[in-house]
Protein backbone atom coordinates (compact mmCIF):
# COMPACT_ATOMS: atom_id res chain seq x y z
CA UNK A 1 0.00 0.00 0.00
CA UNK A 2 1.38 3.45 -0.85
CA UNK A 3 2.63 5.27 2.20
CA UNK A 4 0.99 8.41 3.56
CA UNK A 5 3.17 11.50 3.44
CA UNK A 6 2.59 14.99 4.86
CA UNK A 7 4.58 18.11 4.01
CA UNK A 8 5.42 20.73 6.63
CA UNK A 9 6.60 24.04 5.17
CA UNK A 10 9.53 25.56 7.09
CA UNK A 11 11.82 28.58 6.60
CA UNK A 12 11.18 30.46 3.35
CA UNK A 13 10.58 27.56 0.96
CA UNK A 14 11.82 24.30 2.52
CA UNK A 15 9.64 21.24 2.97
CA UNK A 16 9.99 18.81 5.86
CA UNK A 17 8.26 15.50 5.18
CA UNK A 18 6.46 13.20 7.60
CA UNK A 19 6.15 9.58 6.48
CA UNK A 20 3.29 8.02 8.38
CA UNK A 21 3.61 4.42 9.57
CA UNK A 22 1.52 2.11 11.73
CA UNK A 23 0.08 3.22 15.09
CA UNK A 24 0.45 6.96 14.38
CA UNK A 25 4.20 6.74 14.21
CA UNK A 26 6.13 8.77 11.68
CA UNK A 27 9.55 9.34 10.22
CA UNK A 28 10.70 12.94 9.72
CA UNK A 29 12.73 13.75 6.60
CA UNK A 30 14.98 16.82 6.91
CA UNK A 31 14.68 19.39 9.66
CA UNK A 32 15.55 22.94 8.69
CA UNK A 33 13.42 24.30 11.54
CA UNK A 34 11.92 22.54 14.56
CA UNK A 35 8.92 24.61 15.67
CA UNK A 36 6.58 24.10 12.67
CA UNK A 37 7.37 20.37 12.71
CA UNK A 38 6.71 20.06 16.46
CA UNK A 39 3.41 21.90 15.94
CA UNK A 40 2.44 19.64 13.03
CA UNK A 41 3.22 16.53 15.08
CA UNK A 42 1.16 17.77 18.01
CA UNK A 43 -1.74 18.64 15.75
CA UNK A 44 -1.72 15.33 13.87
CA UNK A 45 -0.91 13.32 17.03
CA UNK A 46 1.96 11.58 15.25
CA UNK A 47 4.98 10.32 17.19
CA UNK A 48 8.33 10.47 15.42
CA UNK A 49 10.57 7.41 15.61
CA UNK A 50 13.49 8.63 13.49
CA UNK A 51 14.82 11.56 11.47
CA UNK A 52 16.37 11.12 8.03
CA UNK A 53 18.62 13.89 6.68
CA UNK A 54 19.24 14.16 2.93
CA UNK A 55 22.32 16.42 3.13
CA UNK A 56 24.32 18.67 5.42
CA UNK A 57 23.01 22.13 4.37
CA UNK A 58 21.72 24.21 7.29
CA UNK A 59 18.25 24.63 5.81
CA UNK A 60 17.90 20.83 6.16
CA UNK A 61 19.54 20.39 9.57
CA UNK A 62 19.26 23.58 11.66
CA UNK A 63 16.15 22.39 13.50
CA UNK A 64 17.67 19.12 14.68
CA UNK A 65 19.02 20.24 18.07
CA UNK A 66 15.74 21.76 19.24
CA UNK A 67 13.79 18.80 17.86
CA UNK A 68 15.97 16.19 19.57
CA UNK A 69 15.47 17.91 22.94
CA UNK A 70 11.78 17.04 22.61
CA UNK A 71 12.10 13.74 20.71
CA UNK A 72 15.49 12.05 21.26
CA UNK A 73 15.24 9.74 18.23
CA UNK A 74 17.97 8.30 15.98
CA UNK A 75 19.15 10.54 13.15
CA UNK A 76 20.17 8.87 9.88
CA UNK A 77 22.54 10.93 7.71
CA UNK A 78 25.02 10.49 4.91
CA UNK A 79 28.18 8.47 5.43
CA UNK A 80 29.37 9.96 2.11
CA UNK A 81 29.89 13.47 3.53
CA UNK A 82 30.51 15.09 6.91
CA UNK A 83 27.32 14.49 8.94
CA UNK A 84 28.22 15.31 12.56
CA UNK A 85 24.51 15.47 13.40
CA UNK A 86 23.92 11.83 12.41
CA UNK A 87 23.80 9.22 15.16
CA UNK A 88 23.43 6.60 12.41
CA UNK A 89 25.59 7.30 9.34
CA UNK A 90 24.27 5.34 6.35
CA UNK A 91 25.70 4.69 2.90
CA UNK A 92 24.31 3.77 -0.49
CA UNK A 93 22.32 0.53 -0.45
CA UNK A 94 21.70 0.54 3.30
CA UNK A 95 18.20 -0.44 4.30
CA UNK A 96 16.62 1.37 7.23
CA UNK A 97 14.19 -0.97 8.98
CA UNK A 98 11.88 0.73 11.44
CA UNK A 99 9.02 -1.10 13.17
CA UNK A 100 5.70 -0.26 11.50
CA UNK A 101 7.32 1.03 8.29
CA UNK A 102 8.25 -0.65 5.04
CA UNK A 103 12.02 -0.75 4.45
CA UNK A 104 13.59 2.58 3.46
CA UNK A 105 16.48 2.18 1.05
CA UNK A 106 19.34 4.68 1.08
CA UNK A 107 20.50 6.00 -2.28
CA UNK A 108 23.68 8.04 -2.60
CA UNK A 109 22.81 10.71 -5.18
CA UNK A 110 25.80 13.09 -5.37
CA UNK A 111 25.65 16.35 -7.31
CA UNK A 112 23.99 18.99 -5.13
CA UNK A 113 26.39 17.97 -2.36
CA UNK A 114 29.08 15.31 -2.40
CA UNK A 115 27.22 12.92 -0.13
CA UNK A 116 23.56 13.76 -0.80
CA UNK A 117 21.12 10.93 -0.01
CA UNK A 118 17.67 10.08 -1.28
CA UNK A 119 15.43 7.71 0.68
CA UNK A 120 13.25 5.34 -1.29
CA UNK A 121 10.37 3.26 0.05
CA UNK A 122 7.19 1.69 -1.32
CA UNK A 123 5.68 4.24 -3.71
CA UNK A 124 7.58 7.23 -2.28
CA UNK A 125 11.00 8.81 -2.84
CA UNK A 126 12.40 11.60 -0.65
CA UNK A 127 14.64 13.43 -3.07
CA UNK A 128 15.92 16.37 -1.00
CA UNK A 129 17.75 18.88 -3.20
CA UNK A 130 18.53 16.38 -5.98
CA UNK A 131 15.20 16.19 -7.83
CA UNK A 132 12.71 19.06 -7.41
CA UNK A 133 9.22 19.30 -8.83
CA UNK A 134 9.83 20.46 -12.43
CA UNK A 135 13.53 21.06 -11.75
CA UNK A 136 16.61 19.92 -9.89
CA UNK A 137 19.09 21.15 -7.31
CA UNK A 138 22.09 23.29 -8.09
CA UNK A 139 25.60 21.89 -8.28
CA UNK A 140 27.35 23.04 -5.10
CA UNK A 141 29.86 20.25 -4.50
CA UNK A 142 29.36 17.56 -7.12
CA UNK A 143 29.87 17.43 -10.87
CA UNK A 144 27.37 17.56 -13.71
CA UNK A 145 28.22 13.94 -14.50
CA UNK A 146 27.37 12.89 -10.93
CA UNK A 147 24.11 14.86 -10.89
CA UNK A 148 22.97 13.55 -14.27
CA UNK A 149 23.62 9.98 -13.08
CA UNK A 150 21.74 10.65 -9.83
CA UNK A 151 18.75 12.04 -11.74
CA UNK A 152 18.80 9.15 -14.23
CA UNK A 153 18.69 6.73 -11.33
CA UNK A 154 15.64 8.46 -9.83
CA UNK A 155 14.00 8.61 -13.28
CA UNK A 156 14.10 4.81 -13.43
CA UNK A 157 11.86 4.40 -10.35
CA UNK A 158 8.32 3.12 -11.01
CA UNK A 159 6.25 5.87 -12.66
CA UNK A 160 3.66 6.14 -9.85
CA UNK A 161 6.38 6.83 -7.24
CA UNK A 162 5.51 10.05 -5.43
CA UNK A 163 8.32 12.59 -5.39
CA UNK A 164 8.81 14.40 -2.06
CA UNK A 165 11.42 17.12 -2.58
CA UNK A 166 13.24 19.55 -0.30
CA UNK A 167 12.03 22.90 -1.64
CA UNK A 168 8.92 24.47 -3.13
CA UNK A 169 10.19 25.94 -6.40
CA UNK A 170 7.50 24.56 -8.70
CA UNK A 171 6.28 27.83 -10.24
CA UNK A 172 9.78 29.12 -10.99
CA UNK A 173 10.86 25.76 -12.36
CA UNK A 174 7.80 25.49 -14.58
CA UNK A 175 8.51 28.94 -16.02
CA UNK A 176 11.83 27.66 -17.33
CA UNK A 177 10.29 24.35 -18.47
CA UNK A 178 7.62 26.21 -20.47
CA UNK A 179 10.23 28.53 -21.96
CA UNK A 180 12.30 25.52 -23.02
CA UNK A 181 9.41 23.42 -24.37
CA UNK A 182 6.65 25.89 -25.35
CA UNK A 183 4.78 23.15 -27.25
CA UNK A 184 4.75 20.53 -24.50
CA UNK A 185 1.05 20.10 -23.53
CA UNK A 186 1.89 18.40 -20.22
CA UNK A 187 3.86 21.47 -19.11
CA UNK A 188 1.04 23.79 -20.20
CA UNK A 189 -1.43 21.66 -18.26
CA UNK A 190 0.78 21.73 -15.16
CA UNK A 191 1.10 25.51 -15.37
CA UNK A 192 -2.69 25.85 -15.61
CA UNK A 193 -3.17 23.44 -12.72
CA UNK A 194 -0.72 25.45 -10.64
CA UNK A 195 -2.52 28.69 -11.41
CA UNK A 196 -5.93 27.29 -10.46
CA UNK A 197 -5.05 25.07 -7.48
CA UNK A 198 -1.46 25.38 -6.43
CA UNK A 199 -1.41 29.15 -6.26
CA UNK A 200 -4.04 29.05 -3.54
CA UNK A 201 -1.73 27.22 -1.18
CA UNK A 202 1.52 28.20 -2.87
CA UNK A 203 2.73 24.69 -2.15
CA UNK A 204 2.58 22.63 -5.30
CA UNK A 205 5.53 20.44 -4.34
CA UNK A 206 3.73 19.51 -1.11
CA UNK A 207 1.29 17.52 -3.26
CA UNK A 208 4.14 15.04 -3.94
CA UNK A 209 3.49 14.51 -7.66
CA UNK A 210 4.08 11.09 -9.21
CA UNK A 211 7.30 10.54 -11.10
CA UNK A 212 5.22 10.19 -14.31
CA UNK A 213 4.36 13.91 -14.10
CA UNK A 214 8.04 14.76 -13.66
CA UNK A 215 9.02 12.58 -16.63
CA UNK A 216 6.54 14.47 -18.80
CA UNK A 217 7.40 17.99 -17.63
CA UNK A 218 10.75 18.22 -15.86
CA UNK A 219 13.42 19.31 -18.38
CA UNK A 220 16.19 17.73 -16.32
CA UNK A 221 14.54 14.31 -16.80
CA UNK A 222 13.94 14.98 -20.50
CA UNK A 223 17.48 15.45 -21.77
CA UNK A 224 17.00 12.92 -24.58
CA UNK A 225 13.64 14.26 -25.81
CA UNK A 226 13.78 15.72 -29.35
CA UNK A 227 12.15 18.98 -28.20
CA UNK A 228 14.75 19.47 -25.45
CA UNK A 229 17.59 18.42 -27.75
CA UNK A 230 16.56 20.95 -30.40
CA UNK A 231 16.25 23.69 -27.75
CA UNK A 232 19.77 22.85 -26.57
CA UNK A 233 21.05 22.85 -30.16
CA UNK A 234 19.44 26.24 -30.80
CA UNK A 235 21.04 27.54 -27.60
CA UNK A 236 24.49 26.67 -28.88
CA UNK A 237 24.94 23.06 -27.87
CA UNK A 238 26.89 20.86 -30.23
CA UNK A 239 24.93 17.62 -30.50
CA UNK A 240 25.58 14.82 -29.95
CA UNK A 241 26.53 15.68 -26.41
CA UNK A 242 26.85 13.13 -23.62
CA UNK A 243 24.15 12.99 -20.96
CA UNK A 244 26.47 14.81 -18.56
CA UNK A 245 27.28 17.52 -21.12
CA UNK A 246 23.61 18.06 -21.93
CA UNK A 247 22.83 18.22 -18.22
CA UNK A 248 25.66 20.70 -17.57
CA UNK A 249 24.50 22.92 -20.41
CA UNK A 250 20.87 22.88 -19.26
CA UNK A 251 21.82 23.52 -15.61
CA UNK A 252 23.97 26.53 -16.60
CA UNK A 253 21.22 27.76 -18.89
CA UNK A 254 18.66 27.63 -16.09
CA UNK A 255 21.07 29.39 -13.69
CA UNK A 256 21.43 32.18 -16.30
CA UNK A 257 17.66 32.23 -16.85
CA UNK A 258 17.04 32.54 -13.09
CA UNK A 259 19.74 35.24 -13.05
CA UNK A 260 17.67 37.28 -15.50
CA UNK A 261 14.65 36.99 -13.20
CA UNK A 262 16.45 36.77 -9.86
CA UNK A 263 15.26 34.15 -7.44
CA UNK A 264 17.27 35.00 -4.33
CA UNK A 265 15.68 32.16 -2.40
CA UNK A 266 17.30 29.57 -4.69
CA UNK A 267 20.53 29.51 -2.76
CA UNK A 268 20.23 26.14 -1.06
ZN1 LIG B 1 20.85 22.03 -0.15
Short mmCIF file of C-alpha atoms and ligand atoms in Angstrom, two decimals, residues 55 57 59-60 112-113 116 129 140 167 267-268, ligand 1:
data_model
loop_
_atom_site.label_atom_id
_atom_site.label_comp_id
_atom_site.label_asym_id
_atom_site.label_seq_id
_atom_site.Cartn_x
_atom_site.Cartn_y
_atom_site.Cartn_z
CA UNK A 55 22.32 16.42 3.13
CA UNK A 57 23.01 22.13 4.37
CA UNK A 59 18.25 24.63 5.81
CA UNK A 60 17.90 20.83 6.16
CA UNK A 112 23.99 18.99 -5.13
CA UNK A 113 26.39 17.97 -2.36
CA UNK A 116 23.56 13.76 -0.80
CA UNK A 129 17.75 18.88 -3.20
CA UNK A 140 27.35 23.04 -5.10
CA UNK A 167 12.03 22.90 -1.64
CA UNK A 267 20.53 29.51 -2.76
CA UNK A 268 20.23 26.14 -1.06
ZN1 LIG B 1 20.85 22.03 -0.15
#
